[in-house]
XYZ file of C-alpha atoms in Angstrom:
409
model
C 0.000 0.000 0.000
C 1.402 3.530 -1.033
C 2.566 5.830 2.501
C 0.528 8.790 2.327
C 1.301 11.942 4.048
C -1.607 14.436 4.941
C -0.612 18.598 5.414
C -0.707 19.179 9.154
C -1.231 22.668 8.341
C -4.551 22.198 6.721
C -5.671 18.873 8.378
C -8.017 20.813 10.639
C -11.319 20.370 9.827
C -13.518 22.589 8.207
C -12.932 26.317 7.952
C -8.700 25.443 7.632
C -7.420 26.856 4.214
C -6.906 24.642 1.642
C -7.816 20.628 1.465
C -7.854 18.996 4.978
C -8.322 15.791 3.095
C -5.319 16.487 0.711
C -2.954 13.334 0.420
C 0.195 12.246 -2.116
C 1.640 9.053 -3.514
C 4.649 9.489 -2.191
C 5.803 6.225 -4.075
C 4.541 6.850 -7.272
C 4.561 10.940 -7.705
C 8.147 11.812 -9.458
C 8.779 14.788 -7.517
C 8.394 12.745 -4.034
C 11.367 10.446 -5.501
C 13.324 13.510 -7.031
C 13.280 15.108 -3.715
C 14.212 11.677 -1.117
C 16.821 12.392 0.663
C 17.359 16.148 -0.099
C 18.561 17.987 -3.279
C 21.742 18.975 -2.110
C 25.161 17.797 -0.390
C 28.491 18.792 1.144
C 31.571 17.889 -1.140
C 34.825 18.267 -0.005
C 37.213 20.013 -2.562
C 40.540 18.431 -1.412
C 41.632 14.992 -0.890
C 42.226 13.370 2.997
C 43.765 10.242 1.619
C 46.364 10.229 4.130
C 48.017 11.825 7.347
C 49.917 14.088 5.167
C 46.752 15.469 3.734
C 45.242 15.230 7.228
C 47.424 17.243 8.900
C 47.201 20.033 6.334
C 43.485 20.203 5.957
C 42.746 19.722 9.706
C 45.190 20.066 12.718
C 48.134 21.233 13.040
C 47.886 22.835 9.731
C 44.985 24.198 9.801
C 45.899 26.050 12.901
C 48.151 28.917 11.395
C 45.548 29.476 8.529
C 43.212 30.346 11.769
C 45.788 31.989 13.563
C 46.922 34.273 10.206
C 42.911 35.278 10.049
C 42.932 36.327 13.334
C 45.729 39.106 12.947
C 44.494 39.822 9.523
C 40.721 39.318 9.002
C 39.983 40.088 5.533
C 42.182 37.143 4.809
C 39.161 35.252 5.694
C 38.208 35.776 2.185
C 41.465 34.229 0.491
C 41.695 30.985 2.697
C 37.929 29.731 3.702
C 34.650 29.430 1.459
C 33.294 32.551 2.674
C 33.426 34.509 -0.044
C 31.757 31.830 -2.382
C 28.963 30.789 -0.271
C 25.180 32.288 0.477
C 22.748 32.150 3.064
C 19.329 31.177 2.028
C 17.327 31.993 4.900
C 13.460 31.697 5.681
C 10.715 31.598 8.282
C 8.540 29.643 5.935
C 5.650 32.158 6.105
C 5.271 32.902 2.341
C 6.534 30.257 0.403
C 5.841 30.077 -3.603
C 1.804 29.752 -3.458
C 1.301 28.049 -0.486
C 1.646 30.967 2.246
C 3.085 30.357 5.971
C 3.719 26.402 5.850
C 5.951 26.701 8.432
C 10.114 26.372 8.698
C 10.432 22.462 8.051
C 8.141 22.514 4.928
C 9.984 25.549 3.802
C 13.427 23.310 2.548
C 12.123 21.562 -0.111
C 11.934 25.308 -1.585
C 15.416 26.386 -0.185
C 17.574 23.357 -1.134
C 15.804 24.178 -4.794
C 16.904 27.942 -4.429
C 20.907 27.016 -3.212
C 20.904 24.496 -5.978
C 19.805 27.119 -8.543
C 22.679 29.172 -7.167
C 24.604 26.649 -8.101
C 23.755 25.606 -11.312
C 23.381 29.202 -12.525
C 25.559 31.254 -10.942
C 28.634 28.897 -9.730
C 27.913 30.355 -6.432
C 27.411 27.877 -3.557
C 24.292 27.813 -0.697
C 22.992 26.702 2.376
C 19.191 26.286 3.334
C 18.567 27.623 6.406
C 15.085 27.748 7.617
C 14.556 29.749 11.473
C 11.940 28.296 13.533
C 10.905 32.031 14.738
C 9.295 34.672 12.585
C 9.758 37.777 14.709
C 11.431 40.432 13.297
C 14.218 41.093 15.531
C 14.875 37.328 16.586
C 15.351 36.504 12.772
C 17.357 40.013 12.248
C 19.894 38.818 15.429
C 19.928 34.910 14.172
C 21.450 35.890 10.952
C 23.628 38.507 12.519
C 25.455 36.047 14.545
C 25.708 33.643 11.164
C 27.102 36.050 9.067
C 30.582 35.489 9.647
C 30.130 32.260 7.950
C 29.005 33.781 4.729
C 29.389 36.203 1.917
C 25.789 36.931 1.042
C 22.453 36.452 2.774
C 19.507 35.705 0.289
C 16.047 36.062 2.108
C 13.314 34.362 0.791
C 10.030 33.490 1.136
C 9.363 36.016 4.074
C 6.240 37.717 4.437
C 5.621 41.771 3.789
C 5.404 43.743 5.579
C 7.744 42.145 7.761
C 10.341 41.689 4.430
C 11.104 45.469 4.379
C 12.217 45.792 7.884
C 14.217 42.647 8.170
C 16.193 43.398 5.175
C 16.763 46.952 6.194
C 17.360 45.986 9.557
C 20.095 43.612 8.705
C 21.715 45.920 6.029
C 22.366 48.184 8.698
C 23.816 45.669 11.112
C 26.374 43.362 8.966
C 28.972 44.314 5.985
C 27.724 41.568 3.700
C 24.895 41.580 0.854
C 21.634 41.554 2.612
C 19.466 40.776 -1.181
C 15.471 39.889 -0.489
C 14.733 37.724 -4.129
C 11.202 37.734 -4.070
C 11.291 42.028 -4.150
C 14.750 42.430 -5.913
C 15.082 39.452 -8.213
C 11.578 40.250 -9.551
C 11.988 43.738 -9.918
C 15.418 43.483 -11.805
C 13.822 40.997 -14.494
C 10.924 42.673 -15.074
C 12.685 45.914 -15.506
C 14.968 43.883 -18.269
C 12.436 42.935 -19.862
C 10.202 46.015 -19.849
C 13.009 47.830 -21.714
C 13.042 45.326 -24.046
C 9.286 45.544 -25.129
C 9.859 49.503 -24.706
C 12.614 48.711 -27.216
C 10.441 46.383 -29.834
C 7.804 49.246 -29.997
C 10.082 52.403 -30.426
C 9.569 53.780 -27.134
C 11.525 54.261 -23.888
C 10.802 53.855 -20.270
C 10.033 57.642 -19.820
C 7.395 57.084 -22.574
C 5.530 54.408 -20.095
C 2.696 54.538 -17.610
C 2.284 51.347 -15.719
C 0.247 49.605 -13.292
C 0.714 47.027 -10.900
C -1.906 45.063 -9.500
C -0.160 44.113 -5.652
C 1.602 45.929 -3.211
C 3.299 43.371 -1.022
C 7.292 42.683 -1.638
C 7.349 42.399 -5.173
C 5.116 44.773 -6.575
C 6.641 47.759 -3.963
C 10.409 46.541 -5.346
C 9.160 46.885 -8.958
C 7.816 50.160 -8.484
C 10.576 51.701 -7.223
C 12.596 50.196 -9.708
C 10.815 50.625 -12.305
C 10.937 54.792 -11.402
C 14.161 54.429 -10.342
C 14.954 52.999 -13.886
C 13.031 56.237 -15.719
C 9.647 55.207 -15.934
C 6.956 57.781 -16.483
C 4.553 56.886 -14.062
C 3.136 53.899 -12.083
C 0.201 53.407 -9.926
C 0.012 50.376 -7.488
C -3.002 48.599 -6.616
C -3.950 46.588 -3.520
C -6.954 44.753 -2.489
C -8.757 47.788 -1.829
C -7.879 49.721 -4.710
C -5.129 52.420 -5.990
C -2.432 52.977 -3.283
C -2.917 56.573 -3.642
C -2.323 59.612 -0.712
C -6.017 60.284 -0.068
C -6.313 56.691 1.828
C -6.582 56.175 5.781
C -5.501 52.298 6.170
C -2.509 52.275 4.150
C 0.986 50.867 6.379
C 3.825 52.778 6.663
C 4.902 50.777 3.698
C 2.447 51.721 1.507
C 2.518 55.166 2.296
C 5.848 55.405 1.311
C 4.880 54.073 -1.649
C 1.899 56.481 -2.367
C 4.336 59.404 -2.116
C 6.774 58.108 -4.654
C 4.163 56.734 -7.123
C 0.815 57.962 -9.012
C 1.458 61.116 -9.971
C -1.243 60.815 -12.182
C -3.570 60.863 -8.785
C -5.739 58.020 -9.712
C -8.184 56.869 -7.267
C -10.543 53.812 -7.138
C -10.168 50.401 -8.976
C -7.242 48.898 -11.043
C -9.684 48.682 -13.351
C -10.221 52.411 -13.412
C -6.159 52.299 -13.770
C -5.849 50.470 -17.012
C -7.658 52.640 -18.787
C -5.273 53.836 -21.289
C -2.002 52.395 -19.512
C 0.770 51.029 -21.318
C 1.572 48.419 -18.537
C 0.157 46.048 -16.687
C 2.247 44.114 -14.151
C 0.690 41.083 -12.006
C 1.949 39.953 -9.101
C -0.646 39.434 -6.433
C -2.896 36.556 -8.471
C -6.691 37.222 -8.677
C -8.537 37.254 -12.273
C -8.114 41.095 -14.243
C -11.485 41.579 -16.266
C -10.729 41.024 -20.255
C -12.523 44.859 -20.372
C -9.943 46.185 -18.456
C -7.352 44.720 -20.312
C -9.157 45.989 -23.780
C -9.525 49.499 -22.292
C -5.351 49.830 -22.057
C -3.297 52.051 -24.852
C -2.512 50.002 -28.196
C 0.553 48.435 -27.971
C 0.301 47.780 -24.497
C 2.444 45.559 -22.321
C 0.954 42.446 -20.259
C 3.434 41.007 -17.530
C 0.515 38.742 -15.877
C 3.033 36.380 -13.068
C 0.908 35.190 -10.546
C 1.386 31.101 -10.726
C 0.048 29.043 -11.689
C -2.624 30.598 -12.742
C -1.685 34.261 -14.484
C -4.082 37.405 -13.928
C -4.517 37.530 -17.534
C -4.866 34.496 -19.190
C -1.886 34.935 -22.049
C -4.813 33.741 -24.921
C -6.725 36.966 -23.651
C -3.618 39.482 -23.270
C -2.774 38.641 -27.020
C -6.070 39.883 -27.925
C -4.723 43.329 -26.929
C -1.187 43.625 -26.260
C 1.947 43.370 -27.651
C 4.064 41.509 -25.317
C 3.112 39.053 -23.014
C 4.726 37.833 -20.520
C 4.170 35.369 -17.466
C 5.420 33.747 -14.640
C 5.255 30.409 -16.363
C 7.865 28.442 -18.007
C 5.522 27.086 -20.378
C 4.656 30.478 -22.640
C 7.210 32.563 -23.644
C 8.726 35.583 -21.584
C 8.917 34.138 -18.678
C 9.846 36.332 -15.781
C 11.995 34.447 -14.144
C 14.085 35.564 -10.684
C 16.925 32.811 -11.960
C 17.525 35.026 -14.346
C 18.654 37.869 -11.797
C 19.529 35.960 -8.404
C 22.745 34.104 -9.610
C 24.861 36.433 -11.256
C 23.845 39.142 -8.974
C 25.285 37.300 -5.716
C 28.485 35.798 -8.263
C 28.666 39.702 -9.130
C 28.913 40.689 -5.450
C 30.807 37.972 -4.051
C 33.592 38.204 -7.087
C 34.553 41.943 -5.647
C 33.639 40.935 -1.772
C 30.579 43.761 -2.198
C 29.404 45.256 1.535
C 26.249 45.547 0.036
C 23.814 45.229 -3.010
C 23.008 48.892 -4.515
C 20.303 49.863 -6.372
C 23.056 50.951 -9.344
C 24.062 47.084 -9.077
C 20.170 45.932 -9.732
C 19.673 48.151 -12.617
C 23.234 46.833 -14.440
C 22.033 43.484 -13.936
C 18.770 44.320 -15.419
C 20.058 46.425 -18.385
C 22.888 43.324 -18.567
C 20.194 40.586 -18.823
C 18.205 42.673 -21.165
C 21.383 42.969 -23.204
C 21.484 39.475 -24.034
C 18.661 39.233 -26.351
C 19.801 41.622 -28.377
C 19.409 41.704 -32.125
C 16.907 38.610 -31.549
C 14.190 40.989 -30.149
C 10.964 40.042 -31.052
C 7.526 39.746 -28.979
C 7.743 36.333 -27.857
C 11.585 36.878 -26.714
C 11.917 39.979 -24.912
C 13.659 38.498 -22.281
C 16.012 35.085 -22.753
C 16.011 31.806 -21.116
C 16.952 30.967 -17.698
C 19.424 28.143 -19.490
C 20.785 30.862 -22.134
C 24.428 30.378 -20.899
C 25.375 33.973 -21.457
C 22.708 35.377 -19.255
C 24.893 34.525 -16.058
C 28.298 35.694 -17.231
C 26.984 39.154 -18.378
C 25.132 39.875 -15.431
C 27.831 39.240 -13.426
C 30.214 41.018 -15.051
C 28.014 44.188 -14.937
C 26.711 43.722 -11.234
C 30.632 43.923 -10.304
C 31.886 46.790 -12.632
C 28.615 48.762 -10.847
C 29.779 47.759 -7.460
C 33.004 48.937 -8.296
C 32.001 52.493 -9.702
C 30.099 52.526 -6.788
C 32.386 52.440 -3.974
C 30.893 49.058 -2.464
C 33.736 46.902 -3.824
C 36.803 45.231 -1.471
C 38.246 43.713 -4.233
């Protein structure tokens, strides 16, 4: 008889979110035997065949390589992994589409991210998933880890509390403190934005967007989307525009009313769309095909909620240009693999004390770089297995950390 395993988040009886009766092969489903046993390992990358080799990689050699770090710490860098490896941490409390599942459930996800790292970006990772999701006893965990590491990757941590743990930590250690699901998003859509700006003759400036959801990605791809040049862009929550006139926004969002809409639309994101160039998705929910018709011709539809995209891509055609997803199976996907790799190899290459906003926008001009002369509207952004995209992004994310003073090497 097949094992079964049943969701202990949702196995509550009625009312619980999500299938209290939900169950899985776990010997017949492919992605229970993919994932047995983890995705990931430690490899060793010298030899112990003997006591020679012993006594160099462990005591008593290893004991002046300690002792020369100790009177000169950046040397750290030269003779340990440090400046190679990334942190991957979590609290499990927004992970992919399943919401807070909880640390534990959370490493499937993270030994998927460090291996991605990995494959993409030569840079190596470690899962770590915190059994706390308060804001300063995650910001003081990873505080006392960072020693160990070059980079800190947070993922899968819910907004509001994103913002302040990233800021928090950036202020506290002298390593890149990089939060994928605001940044990595942000700096691929941006590439590919230009892109479709590109195709149709027009620039950035030329561009009014909007952006249905204001939780970590959509606030990271607003301001980098005006950061970038774009001519205006109006954010849209569940209870409408994100606009100054509104008593219930966080401090968050207010933030984000004063840098955005300066338009001053009220209401809907259907009363948005109206004659906008852009729309961007990334909060899920269903956009009515009316609102869609009602944008500018030769509009731009970025629908990447998954699995299921705001806009079906069958109905954006109708009316836009571009399309693009979330989804590997259409084309332009919007994919943070694109960004996340190169971006940390960037970094770590010239041991970066941080991750600038100068550094996201060369990796998203670098990534939008590579498609060039193949431009068309079904590739306005490339592949996550086009083996230039990783190279070139790193390679820009490093000259910009250079030319911007956040470089040790």
């Amino acid at each position: 008889m097949a094992a079964e395993i049943v969701n202990p988040r949702t196995d509550s009886g009625a009312g619980a979110e999500g299938s209290a009766d939900e169950s899985f092969d776990l010997d017949i489903d492919p992605a229970f035997a993919l994932h047995r046993g983890g995705k990931m390992a430690v490899q060793a990358t010298v030899p112990v065949r003997d006591k020679d080799d012993l006594s160099l990689a462990y005591t008593p050699g290893v004991a002046k390589v300690c002792s020369a770090i100790a009177e000169r710490p950046a040397l750290v860098h030269d003779y340990t992994w440090k400046s190679q490896v990334v942190a991957v941490v979590t609290d499990g409390t927004a992970v992919l589409g399943l919401g807070d599942i909880g640390p534990e459930a959370s490493l499937p996800v993270m030994e998927g991210k460090a291996i991605l790292f990995k494959q993409f970006g030569g840079v190596d990772a470690v899962p770590i998933a915190l059994a706390t999701t308060d804001v300063d006893e995650i910001v003081d965990t990873v505080v006392r880890l960072a020693p160990s590491f070059g980079g800190v990757n947070l993922e899968d941590i819910s907004a509001p509390r994103c913002f302040e743990i990233e800021r928090k930590l950036q202020e506290r250690v002298d390593i890149p403190i990089f939060h994928d699901d605001q940044h990595g998003t942000a700096v691929v859509t941006l590439a590919a934005l230009r892109n479709a700006a590109k195709l149709t003759g027009r620039t950035l400036g030329d561009l009014r967007a909007v952006i249905s959801g204001a939780g970590a990605a959509g606030v990271a791809i607003a301001k980098m989307l005006l950061e970038a040049g774009l001519g205006d862009v109006a954010v849209a929550d569940r209870k409408g525009i994100v606009s100054r006139d509104r008593d219930d926004l966080t401090d968050v969002k207010r933030e984000l009313a004063e840098l955005t809409n300066r338009a001053g639309i009220t209401g809907s994101l259907e009363t948005a769309l109206a004659g906008a160039d852009v729309f961007i998705g990334v909060s899920g929910g269903t956009v009515p095909e009316e609102a869609v018709a009602s944008m500018a011709p030769n509009a731009f539809v970025f629908a990447m909620a998954n699995p299921n995209p705001e806009v079906h891509p069958d109905v954006a055609h109708k009316y836009a240009a571009v399309v693009a997803t979330g989804r590997s199976d259409y084309p332009n996907q919007i994919n943070n693999v694109l960004a996340f790799p190169g971006i940390f190899a960037g970094a770590l290459q010239v041991r970066a004390s941080r991750i600038t906003e100068g550094m996201k926008i060369a990796a998203a001009n670098a990534l939008a770089d590579v498609v060039g002369d193949q431009l068309a509207a079904d590739y306005v952004i490339p592949s996550p297995f086009d083996e230039r995209v990783a190279p070139a992004v790193t390679a820009a994310v490093a000259a910009a950390a250079r030319a911007e003073g956040v470089a040790r090497a």
